[in-house]
Short mmCIF file of C-alpha atoms and ligand atoms in Angstrom, two decimals:
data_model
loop_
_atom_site.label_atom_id
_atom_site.label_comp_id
_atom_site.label_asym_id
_atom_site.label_seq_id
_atom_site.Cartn_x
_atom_site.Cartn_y
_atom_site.Cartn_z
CA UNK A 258 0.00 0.00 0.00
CA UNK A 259 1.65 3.78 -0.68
CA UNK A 260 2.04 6.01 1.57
CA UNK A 261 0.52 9.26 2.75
CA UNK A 262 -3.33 10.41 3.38
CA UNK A 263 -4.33 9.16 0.28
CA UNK A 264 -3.94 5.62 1.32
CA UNK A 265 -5.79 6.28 4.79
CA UNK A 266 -9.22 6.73 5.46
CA UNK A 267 -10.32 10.11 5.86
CA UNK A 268 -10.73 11.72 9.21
CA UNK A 269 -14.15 10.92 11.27
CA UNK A 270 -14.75 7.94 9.16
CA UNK A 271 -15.18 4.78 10.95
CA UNK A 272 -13.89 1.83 9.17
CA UNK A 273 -15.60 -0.60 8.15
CA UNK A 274 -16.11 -3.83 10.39
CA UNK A 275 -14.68 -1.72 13.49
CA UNK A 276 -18.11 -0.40 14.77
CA UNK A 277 -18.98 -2.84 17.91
CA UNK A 278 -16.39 -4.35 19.22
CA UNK A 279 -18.38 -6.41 21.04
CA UNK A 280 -18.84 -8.25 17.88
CA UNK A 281 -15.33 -8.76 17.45
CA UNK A 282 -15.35 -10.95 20.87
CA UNK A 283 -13.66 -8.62 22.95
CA UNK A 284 -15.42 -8.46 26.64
CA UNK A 285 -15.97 -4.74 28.05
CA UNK A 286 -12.65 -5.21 29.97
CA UNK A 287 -10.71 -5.50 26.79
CA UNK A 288 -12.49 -2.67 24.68
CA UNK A 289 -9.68 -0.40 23.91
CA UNK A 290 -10.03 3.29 24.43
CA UNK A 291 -10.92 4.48 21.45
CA UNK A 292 -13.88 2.29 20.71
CA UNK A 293 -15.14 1.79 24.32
CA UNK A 294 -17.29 5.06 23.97
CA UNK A 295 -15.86 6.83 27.84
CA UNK A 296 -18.93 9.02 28.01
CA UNK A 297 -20.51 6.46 29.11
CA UNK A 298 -23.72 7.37 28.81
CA UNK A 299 -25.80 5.69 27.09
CA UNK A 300 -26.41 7.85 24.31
CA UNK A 301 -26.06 6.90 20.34
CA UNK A 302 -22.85 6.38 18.50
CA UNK A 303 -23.40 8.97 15.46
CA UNK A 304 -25.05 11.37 17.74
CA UNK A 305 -21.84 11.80 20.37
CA UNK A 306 -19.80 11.91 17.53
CA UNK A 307 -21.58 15.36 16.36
CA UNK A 308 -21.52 16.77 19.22
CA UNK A 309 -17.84 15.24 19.91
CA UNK A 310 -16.72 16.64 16.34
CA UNK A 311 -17.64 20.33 17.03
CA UNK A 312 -16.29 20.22 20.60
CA UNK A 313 -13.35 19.22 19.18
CA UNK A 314 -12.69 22.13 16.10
CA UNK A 315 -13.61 24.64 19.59
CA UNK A 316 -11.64 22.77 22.31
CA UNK A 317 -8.56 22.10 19.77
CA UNK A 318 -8.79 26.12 19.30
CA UNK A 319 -8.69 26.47 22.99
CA UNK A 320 -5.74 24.19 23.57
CA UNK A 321 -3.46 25.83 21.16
CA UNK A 322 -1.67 29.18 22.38
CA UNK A 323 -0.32 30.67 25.41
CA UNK A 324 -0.13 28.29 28.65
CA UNK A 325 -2.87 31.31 30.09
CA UNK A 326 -4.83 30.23 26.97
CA UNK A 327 -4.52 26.19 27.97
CA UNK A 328 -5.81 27.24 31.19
CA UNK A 329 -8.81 28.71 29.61
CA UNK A 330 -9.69 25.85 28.18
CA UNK A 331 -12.18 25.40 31.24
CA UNK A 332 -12.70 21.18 31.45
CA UNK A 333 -11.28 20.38 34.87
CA UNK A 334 -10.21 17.03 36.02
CA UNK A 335 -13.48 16.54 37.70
CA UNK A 336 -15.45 17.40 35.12
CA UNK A 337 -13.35 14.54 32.89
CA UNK A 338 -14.12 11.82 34.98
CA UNK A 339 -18.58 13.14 34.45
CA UNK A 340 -19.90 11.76 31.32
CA UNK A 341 -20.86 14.17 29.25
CA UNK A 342 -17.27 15.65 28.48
CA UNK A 343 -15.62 14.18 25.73
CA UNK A 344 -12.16 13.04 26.07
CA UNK A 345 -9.54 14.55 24.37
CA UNK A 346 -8.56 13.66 21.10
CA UNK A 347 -4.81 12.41 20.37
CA UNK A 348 -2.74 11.32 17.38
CA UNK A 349 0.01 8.96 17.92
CA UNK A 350 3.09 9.33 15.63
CA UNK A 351 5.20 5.98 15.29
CA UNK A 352 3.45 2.43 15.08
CA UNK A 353 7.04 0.87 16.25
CA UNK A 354 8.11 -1.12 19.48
CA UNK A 355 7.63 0.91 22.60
CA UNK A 356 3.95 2.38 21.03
CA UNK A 357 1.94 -0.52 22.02
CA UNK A 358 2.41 0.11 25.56
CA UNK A 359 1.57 3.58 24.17
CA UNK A 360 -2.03 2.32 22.75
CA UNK A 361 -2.05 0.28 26.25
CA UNK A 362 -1.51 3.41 28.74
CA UNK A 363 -4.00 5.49 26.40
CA UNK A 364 -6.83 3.10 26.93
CA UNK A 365 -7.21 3.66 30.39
CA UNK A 366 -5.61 7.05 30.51
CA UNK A 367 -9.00 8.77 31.84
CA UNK A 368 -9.89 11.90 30.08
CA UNK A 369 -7.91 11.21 26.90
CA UNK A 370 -8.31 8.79 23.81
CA UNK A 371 -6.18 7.79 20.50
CA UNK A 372 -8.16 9.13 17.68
CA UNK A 373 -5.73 8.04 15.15
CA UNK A 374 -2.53 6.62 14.52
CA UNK A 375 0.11 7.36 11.80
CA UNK A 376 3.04 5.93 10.70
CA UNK A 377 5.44 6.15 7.57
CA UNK A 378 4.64 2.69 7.23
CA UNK A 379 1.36 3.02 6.66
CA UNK A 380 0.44 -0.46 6.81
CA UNK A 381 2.34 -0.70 10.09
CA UNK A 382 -0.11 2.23 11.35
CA UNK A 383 -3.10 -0.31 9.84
CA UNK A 384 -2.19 -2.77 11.93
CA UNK A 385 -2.24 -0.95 15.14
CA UNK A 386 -5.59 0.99 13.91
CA UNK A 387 -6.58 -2.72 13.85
CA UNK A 388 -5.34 -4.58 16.82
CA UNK A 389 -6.53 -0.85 19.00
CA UNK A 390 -9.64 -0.41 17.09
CA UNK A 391 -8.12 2.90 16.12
CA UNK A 392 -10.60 4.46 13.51
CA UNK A 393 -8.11 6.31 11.40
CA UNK A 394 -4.51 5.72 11.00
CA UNK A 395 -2.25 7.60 8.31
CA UNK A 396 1.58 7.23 6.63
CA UNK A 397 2.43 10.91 7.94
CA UNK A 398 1.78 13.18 11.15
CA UNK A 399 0.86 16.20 8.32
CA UNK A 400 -2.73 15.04 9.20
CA UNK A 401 -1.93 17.26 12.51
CA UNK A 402 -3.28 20.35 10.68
CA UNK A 403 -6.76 19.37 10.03
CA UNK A 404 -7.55 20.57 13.51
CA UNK A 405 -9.22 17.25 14.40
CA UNK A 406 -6.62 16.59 17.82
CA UNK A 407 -5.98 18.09 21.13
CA UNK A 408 -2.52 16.49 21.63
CA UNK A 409 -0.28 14.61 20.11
CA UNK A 410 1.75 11.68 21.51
CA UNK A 411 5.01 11.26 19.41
CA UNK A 412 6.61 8.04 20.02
CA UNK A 413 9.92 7.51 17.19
CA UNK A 414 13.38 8.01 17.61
CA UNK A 415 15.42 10.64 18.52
CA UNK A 416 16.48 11.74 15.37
CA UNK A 417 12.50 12.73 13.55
CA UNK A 418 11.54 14.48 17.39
CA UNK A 419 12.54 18.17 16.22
CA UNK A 420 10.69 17.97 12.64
CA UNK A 421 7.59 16.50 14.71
CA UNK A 422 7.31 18.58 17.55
CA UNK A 423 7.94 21.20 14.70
CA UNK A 424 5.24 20.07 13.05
CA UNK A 425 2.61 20.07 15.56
CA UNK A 426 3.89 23.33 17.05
CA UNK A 427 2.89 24.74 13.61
CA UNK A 428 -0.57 23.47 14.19
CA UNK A 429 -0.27 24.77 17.77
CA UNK A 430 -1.19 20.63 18.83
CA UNK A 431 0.09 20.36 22.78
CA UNK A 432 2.50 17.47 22.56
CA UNK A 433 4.59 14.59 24.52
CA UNK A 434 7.50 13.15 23.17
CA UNK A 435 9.56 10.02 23.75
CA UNK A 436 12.64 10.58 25.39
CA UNK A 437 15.46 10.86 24.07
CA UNK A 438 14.84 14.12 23.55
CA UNK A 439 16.92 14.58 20.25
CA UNK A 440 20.13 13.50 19.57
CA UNK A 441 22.29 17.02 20.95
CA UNK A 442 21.31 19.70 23.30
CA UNK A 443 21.37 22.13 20.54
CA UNK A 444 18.60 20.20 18.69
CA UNK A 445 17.05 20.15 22.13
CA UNK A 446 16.94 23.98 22.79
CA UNK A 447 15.93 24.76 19.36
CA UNK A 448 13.02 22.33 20.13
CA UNK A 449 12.33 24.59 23.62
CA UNK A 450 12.26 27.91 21.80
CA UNK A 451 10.16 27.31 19.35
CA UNK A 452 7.63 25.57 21.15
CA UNK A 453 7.97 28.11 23.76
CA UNK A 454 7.46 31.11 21.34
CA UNK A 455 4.11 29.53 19.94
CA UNK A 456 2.93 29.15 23.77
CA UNK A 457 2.59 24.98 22.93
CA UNK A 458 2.63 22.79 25.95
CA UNK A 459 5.71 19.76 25.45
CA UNK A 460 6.26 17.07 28.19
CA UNK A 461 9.07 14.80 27.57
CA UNK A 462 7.75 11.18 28.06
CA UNK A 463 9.98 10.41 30.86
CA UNK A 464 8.52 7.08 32.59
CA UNK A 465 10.74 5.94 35.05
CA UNK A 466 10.04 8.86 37.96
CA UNK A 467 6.52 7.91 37.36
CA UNK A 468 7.96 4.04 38.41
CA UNK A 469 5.84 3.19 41.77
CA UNK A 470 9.17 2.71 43.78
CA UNK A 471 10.86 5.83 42.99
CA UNK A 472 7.33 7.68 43.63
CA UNK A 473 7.07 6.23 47.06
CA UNK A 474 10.90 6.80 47.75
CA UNK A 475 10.32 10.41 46.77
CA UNK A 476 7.64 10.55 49.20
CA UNK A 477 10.47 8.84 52.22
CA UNK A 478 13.32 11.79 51.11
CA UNK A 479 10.14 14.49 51.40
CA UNK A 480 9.20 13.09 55.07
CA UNK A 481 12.28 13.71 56.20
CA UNK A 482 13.01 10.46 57.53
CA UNK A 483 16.69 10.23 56.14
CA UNK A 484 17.71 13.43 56.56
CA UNK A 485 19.43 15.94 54.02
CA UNK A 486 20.81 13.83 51.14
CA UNK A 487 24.82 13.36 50.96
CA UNK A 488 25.22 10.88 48.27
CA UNK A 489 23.39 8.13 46.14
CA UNK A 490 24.09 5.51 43.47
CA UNK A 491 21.83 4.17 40.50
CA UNK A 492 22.60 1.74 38.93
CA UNK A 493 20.85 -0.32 35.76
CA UNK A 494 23.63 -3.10 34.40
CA UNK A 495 21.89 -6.26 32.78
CA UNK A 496 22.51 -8.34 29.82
CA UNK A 497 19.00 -8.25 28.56
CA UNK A 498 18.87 -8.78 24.16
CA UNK A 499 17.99 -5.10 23.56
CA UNK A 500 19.13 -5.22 20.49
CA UNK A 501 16.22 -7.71 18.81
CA UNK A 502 13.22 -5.22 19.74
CA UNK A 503 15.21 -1.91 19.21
CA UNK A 504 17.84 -3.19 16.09
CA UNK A 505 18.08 0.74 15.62
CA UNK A 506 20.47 0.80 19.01
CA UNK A 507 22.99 -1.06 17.49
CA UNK A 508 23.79 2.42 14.87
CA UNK A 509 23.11 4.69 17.22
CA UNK A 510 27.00 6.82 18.52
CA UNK A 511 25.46 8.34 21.40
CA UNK A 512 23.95 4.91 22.75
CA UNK A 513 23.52 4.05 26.28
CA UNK A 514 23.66 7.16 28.17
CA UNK A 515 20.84 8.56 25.87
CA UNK A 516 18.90 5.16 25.76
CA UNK A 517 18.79 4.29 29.50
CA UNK A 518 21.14 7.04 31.10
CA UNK A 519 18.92 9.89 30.14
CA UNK A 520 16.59 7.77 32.37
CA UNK A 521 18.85 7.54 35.48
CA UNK A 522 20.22 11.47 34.94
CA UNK A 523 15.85 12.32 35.23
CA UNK A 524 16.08 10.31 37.69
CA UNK A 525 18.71 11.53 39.76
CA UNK A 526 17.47 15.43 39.67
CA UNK A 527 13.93 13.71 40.56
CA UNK A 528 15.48 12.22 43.79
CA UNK A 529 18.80 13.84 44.95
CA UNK A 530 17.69 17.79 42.94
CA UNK A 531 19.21 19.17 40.16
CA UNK A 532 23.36 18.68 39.09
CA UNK A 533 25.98 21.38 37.47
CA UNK A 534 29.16 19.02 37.13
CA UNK A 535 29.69 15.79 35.68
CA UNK A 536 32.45 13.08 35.23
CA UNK A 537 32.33 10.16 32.78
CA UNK A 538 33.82 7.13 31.51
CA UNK A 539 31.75 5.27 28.79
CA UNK A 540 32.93 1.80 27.38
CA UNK A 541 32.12 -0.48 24.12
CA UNK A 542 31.84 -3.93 25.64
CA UNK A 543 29.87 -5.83 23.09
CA UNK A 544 31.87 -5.80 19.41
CA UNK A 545 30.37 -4.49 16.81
CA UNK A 546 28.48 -1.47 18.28
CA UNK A 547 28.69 1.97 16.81
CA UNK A 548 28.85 3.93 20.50
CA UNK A 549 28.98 2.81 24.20
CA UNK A 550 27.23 0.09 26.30
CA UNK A 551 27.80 0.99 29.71
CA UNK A 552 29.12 4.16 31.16
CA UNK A 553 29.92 5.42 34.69
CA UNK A 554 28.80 8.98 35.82
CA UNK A 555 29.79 10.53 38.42
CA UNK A 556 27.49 13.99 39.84
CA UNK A 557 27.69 16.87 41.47
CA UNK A 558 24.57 18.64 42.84
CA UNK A 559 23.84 21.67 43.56
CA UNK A 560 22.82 20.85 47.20
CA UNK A 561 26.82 19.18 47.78
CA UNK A 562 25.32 16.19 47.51
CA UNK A 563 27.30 13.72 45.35
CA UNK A 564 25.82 11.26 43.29
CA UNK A 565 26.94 7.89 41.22
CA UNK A 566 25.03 6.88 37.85
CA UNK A 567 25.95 3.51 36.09
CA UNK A 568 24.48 2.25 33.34
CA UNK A 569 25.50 -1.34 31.89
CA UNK A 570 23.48 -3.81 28.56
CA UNK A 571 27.02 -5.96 29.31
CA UNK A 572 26.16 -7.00 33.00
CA UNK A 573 25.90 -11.11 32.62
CA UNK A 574 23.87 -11.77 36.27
CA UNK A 575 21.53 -14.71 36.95
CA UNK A 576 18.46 -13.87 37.20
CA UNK A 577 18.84 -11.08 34.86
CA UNK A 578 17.72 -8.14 36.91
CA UNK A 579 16.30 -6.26 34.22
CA UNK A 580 14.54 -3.82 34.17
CA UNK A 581 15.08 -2.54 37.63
CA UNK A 582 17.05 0.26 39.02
CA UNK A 583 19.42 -0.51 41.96
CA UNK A 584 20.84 1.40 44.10
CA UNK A 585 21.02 3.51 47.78
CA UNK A 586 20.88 6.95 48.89
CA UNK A 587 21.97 8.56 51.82
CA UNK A 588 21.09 11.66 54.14
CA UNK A 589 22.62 12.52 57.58
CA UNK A 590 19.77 10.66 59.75
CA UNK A 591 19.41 7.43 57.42
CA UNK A 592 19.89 5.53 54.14
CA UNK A 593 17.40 3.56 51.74
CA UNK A 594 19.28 0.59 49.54
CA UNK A 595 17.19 -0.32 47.06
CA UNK A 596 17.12 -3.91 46.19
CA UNK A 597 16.13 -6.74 43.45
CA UNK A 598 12.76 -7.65 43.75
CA UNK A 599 11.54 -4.35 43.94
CA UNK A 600 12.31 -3.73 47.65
CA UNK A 601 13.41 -1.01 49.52
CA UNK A 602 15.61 -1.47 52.87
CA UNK A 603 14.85 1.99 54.65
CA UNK A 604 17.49 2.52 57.70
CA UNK A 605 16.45 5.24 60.04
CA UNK A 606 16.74 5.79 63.78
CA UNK A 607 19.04 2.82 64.37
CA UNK A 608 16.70 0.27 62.65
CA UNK A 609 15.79 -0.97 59.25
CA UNK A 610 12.64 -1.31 57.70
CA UNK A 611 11.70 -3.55 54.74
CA UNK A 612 9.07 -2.43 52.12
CA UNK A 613 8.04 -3.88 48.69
CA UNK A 614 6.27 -1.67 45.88
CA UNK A 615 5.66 -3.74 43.42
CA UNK A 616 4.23 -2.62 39.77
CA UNK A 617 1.12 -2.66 39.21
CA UNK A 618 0.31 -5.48 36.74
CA UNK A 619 -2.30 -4.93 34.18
CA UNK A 620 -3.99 -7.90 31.44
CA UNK A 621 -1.53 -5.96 29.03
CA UNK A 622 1.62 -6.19 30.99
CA UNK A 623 3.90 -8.94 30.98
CA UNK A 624 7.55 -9.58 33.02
CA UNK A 625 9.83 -8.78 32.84
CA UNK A 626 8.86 -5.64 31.26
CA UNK A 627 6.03 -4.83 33.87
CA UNK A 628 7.84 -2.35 36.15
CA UNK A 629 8.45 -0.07 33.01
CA UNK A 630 5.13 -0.83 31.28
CA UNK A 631 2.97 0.02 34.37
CA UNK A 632 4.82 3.17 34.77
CA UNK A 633 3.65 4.57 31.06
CA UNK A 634 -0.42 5.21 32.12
CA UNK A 635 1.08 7.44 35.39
CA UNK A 636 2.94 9.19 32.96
CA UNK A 637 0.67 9.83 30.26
CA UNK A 638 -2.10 10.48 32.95
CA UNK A 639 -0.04 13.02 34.05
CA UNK A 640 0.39 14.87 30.73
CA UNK A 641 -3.33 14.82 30.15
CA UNK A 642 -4.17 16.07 34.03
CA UNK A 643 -1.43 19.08 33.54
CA UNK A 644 -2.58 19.75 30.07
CA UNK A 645 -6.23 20.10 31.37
CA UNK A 646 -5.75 21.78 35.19
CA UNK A 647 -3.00 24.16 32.74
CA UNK A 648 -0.08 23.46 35.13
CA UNK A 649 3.77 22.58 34.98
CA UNK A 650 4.70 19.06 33.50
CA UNK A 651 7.30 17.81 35.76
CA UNK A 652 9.55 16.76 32.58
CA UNK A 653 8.44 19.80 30.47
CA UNK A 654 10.42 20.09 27.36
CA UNK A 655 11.89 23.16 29.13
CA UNK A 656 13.11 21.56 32.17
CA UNK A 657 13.99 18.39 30.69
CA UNK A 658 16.94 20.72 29.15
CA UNK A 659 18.56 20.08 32.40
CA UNK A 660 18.59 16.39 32.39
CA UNK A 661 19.73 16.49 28.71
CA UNK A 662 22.63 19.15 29.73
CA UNK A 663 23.85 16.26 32.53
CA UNK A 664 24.11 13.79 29.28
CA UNK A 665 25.63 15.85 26.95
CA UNK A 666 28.34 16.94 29.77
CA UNK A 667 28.58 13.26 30.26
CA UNK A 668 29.92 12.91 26.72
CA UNK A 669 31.91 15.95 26.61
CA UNK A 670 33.13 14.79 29.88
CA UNK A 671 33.89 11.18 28.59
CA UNK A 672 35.79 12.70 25.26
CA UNK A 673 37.74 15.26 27.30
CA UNK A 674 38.54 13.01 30.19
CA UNK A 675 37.88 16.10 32.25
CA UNK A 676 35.20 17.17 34.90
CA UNK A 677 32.54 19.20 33.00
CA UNK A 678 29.75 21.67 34.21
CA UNK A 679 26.36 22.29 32.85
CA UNK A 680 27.30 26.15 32.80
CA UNK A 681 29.73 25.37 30.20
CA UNK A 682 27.52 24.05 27.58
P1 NAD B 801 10.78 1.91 16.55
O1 NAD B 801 11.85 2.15 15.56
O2 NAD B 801 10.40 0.50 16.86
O3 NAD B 801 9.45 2.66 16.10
C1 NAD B 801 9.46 3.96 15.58
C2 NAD B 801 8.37 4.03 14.51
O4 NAD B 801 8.25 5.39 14.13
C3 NAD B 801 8.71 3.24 13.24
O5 NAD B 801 7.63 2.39 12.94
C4 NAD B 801 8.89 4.31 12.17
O6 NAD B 801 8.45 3.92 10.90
C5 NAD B 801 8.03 5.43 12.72
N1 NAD B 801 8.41 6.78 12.26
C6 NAD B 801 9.66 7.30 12.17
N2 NAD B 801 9.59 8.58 11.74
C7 NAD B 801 8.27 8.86 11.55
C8 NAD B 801 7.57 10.02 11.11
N3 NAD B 801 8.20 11.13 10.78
N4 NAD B 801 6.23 9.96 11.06
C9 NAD B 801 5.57 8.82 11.40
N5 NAD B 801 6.19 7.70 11.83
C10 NAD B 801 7.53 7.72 11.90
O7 NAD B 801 11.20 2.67 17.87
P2 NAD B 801 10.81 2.31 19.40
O8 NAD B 801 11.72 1.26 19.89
O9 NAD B 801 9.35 2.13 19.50
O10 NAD B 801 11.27 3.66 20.12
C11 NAD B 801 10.60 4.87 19.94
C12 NAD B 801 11.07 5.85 21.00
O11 NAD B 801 10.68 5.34 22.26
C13 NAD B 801 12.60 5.99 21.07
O12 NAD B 801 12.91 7.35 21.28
C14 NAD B 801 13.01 5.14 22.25
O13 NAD B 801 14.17 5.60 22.92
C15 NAD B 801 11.81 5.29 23.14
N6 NAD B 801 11.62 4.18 24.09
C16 NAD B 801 11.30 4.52 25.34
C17 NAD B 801 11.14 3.56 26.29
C18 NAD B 801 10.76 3.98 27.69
O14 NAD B 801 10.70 3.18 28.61
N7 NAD B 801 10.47 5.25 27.89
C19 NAD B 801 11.30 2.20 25.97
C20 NAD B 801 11.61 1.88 24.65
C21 NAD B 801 11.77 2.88 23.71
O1 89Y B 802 15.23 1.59 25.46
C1 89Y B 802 15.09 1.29 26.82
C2 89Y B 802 14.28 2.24 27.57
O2 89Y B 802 14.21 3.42 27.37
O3 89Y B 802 13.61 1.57 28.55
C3 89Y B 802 13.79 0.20 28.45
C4 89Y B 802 14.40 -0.02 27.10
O4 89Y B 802 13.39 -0.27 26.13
C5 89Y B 802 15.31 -1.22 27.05
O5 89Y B 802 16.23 -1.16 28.07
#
């Protein structure tokens, strides 16, 4: 099949064979998002979608502009979870790997659904359409200027995120985008100033904060319980086969600290505040590779706290403790280690205290991928609850800057074989 509109339905047409779900043999349960009707209420199919299609034209009007304007846009999260708003409508860019957790999160994301899905592979986008009971999909994001979407959720590599987020700033569509965030900080503040200058809302899709561990250890440090922080270690080293779902990593120079280190570094600010210095060795371990497979990074924060970040796809351990995040922090009353099996070992007041926080499994999740997959709905429900109360995304495009400066001083850093600061960059 080509590619482009041409080959993809036109917007608000239903394809064919799609209508009930139910007929299809899926139980209520399993009705993805898009078909499952969230209003709720009872009333006809072609009837909501009148009244959905010229909420839309006015509410994607509202949503474009100024953050003040966003705020305008007067649907509060209490009003999303009555039945007679409509959710808002999203286009997802890239039909690839990590999107069907994507299509997963969306469909029980509350206030929000996938209207359509696009691809360059247009069949690719078909398929998904399919499988999500998506009722358009398209072979480019250009279909962002027909007005039809409230957000868009961009989910390809690094390398297409400026032209996207370009794209829908244009069209003045609020977006999140997969990090990495693009593939130099240059790239990345070009991205910031534009959006910025249009007034468009971006949120980095940064997933691991919104881990359930790392939010309940975030709510330990802000108790007090350990005291002020002095030091802490993360550390991600497994041997998992990265390279059959995500061949692309294999290419890529600036590898592991942008694939999984640009997770730790968000991370890191999120738990221990924000870093200006950095120190880095990175290392090729497996042949064949064009950039690094583990690196060591070492931080300095801006509270004189000092902090370790080591990231490893070379780490042969049995069992393979992928996907989790190891590692300890400590303040001047206490420590937490955190452990395999998802466990936290909090010491405090001359004792220790065992707690678990396990992920929060789902019918879509499966191990060992369901600490990472359970932690994409928290973050997309976040980006749909900030979009609509008109507040600050915790990884806004603008802030995320910061963790992107820590990884690009790690490479300077690891090329120079220096210590580097943020302020020089
Ligand atoms: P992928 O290569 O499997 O999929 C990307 C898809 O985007 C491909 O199908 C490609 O055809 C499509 N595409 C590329 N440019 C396009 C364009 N301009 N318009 C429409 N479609 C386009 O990639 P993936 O493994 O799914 O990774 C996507 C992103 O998600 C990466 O940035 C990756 O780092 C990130 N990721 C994040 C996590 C996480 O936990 N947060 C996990 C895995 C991957
Ligand atoms: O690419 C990586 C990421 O961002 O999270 C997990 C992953 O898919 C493989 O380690």
């Amino acid at each position: 099949m080509g590619e482009g509109r041409k080959a993809c339905r036109p917007l608000r047409q239903s394809r064919p064979g799609a209508g009930d779900v139910r007929s299809r043999g899926l139980s209520r349960g399993e009705r993805p998002a898009a078909r499952r009707g969230k209003s709720g209420d009872g009333r006809s199919q072609a009837g909501s979608l009148c009244r959905r299609a010229s909420r839309r034209a006015g509410a994607a009007r509202r949503l474009c502009g100024a953050q003040s304007r966003i705020r305008s846009f007067q649907v509060t999260k209490s009003d999303v979870a009555r039945p007679q708003i409509r959710p808002l409508k999203g286009l997802l860019v890239g039909c690839g790997f990590f999107a069907r957790n994507h299509l997963h999160a969306w469909s029980e994301t509350k206030g929000a659904e996938i209207a359509a899905v696009c691809d360059l592979d247009v069949e690719r986008a078909g398929r998904y359409a399919e499988e999500f009971s998506i009722p358009q999909w398209h072979g480019t994001a250009e279909v962002l200027a027909s007005g039809a979407f409230d957000f868009v959720d961009i989910c390809t590599t690094m390398e297409t995120h400026e032209a996207l987020v370009a794209l829908a700033v244009r069209h003045r569509v609020p977006v999140i985008v997969q990090k990495p965030f693009a593939p130099d900080i240059d790239t990345c503040r070009r991205i910031v100033a534009n959006a910025k200058a249009a007034g468009v809302p971006v949120m980095v899709h940064e997933n691991f904060r919104f881990q359930k561990i790392f939010r309940r250890i975030r709510e330990i440090l802000d108790s007090g319980e350990i005291g002020e922080l002095t030091f802490g270690r993360l550390s991600w080293r497994n041997a998992i086969d990265v390279y059959s779902n995500q061949p692309y990593l294999l290419k890529t120079e600036r590898f592991m600290i942008m694939d999984v280190g640009i997770h730790m570094l968000d991370l890191a600010r999120f738990l221990f505040g924000d870093a200006n210095a950095v120190s880095c060795l990175r290392q090729s371990v497996k042949e064949g590779l064009a950039g690094e497979d583990a690196a060591t990074i070492l931080l300095r924060h801006d509270n004189a706290a000092t902090s370790i970040v080591d990231v490893s796809y070379a780490s042969h351990r049995f069992p393979n403790p992928f996907p989790q995040t190891l590692g300890e922090i400590e303040g001047r009353l206490g420590s937490i280690q955190i452990l395999e099996g998802e466990t936290l070992l909090v010491h405090s007041e001359g004792r220790q205290r065992r707690e678990t926080i396990e992920a929060d499994g789902r019918n879509w999740t499966s191990d060992p991928w369901t600490q990472i997959q359970d932690s994409v709905p928290r973050t997309q429900q976040h980006f749909i609850d900030t979009l609509l109360s008109g507040g600050a995304f915790e990884t806004s495009a603008e802030d995320s800057l910061q963790t992107y400066a820590l990884a690009e001083a790690a490479y300077r850093s690891a090329e120079s074989g220096r210590l580097v600061t943020t302020a020089e960059l």
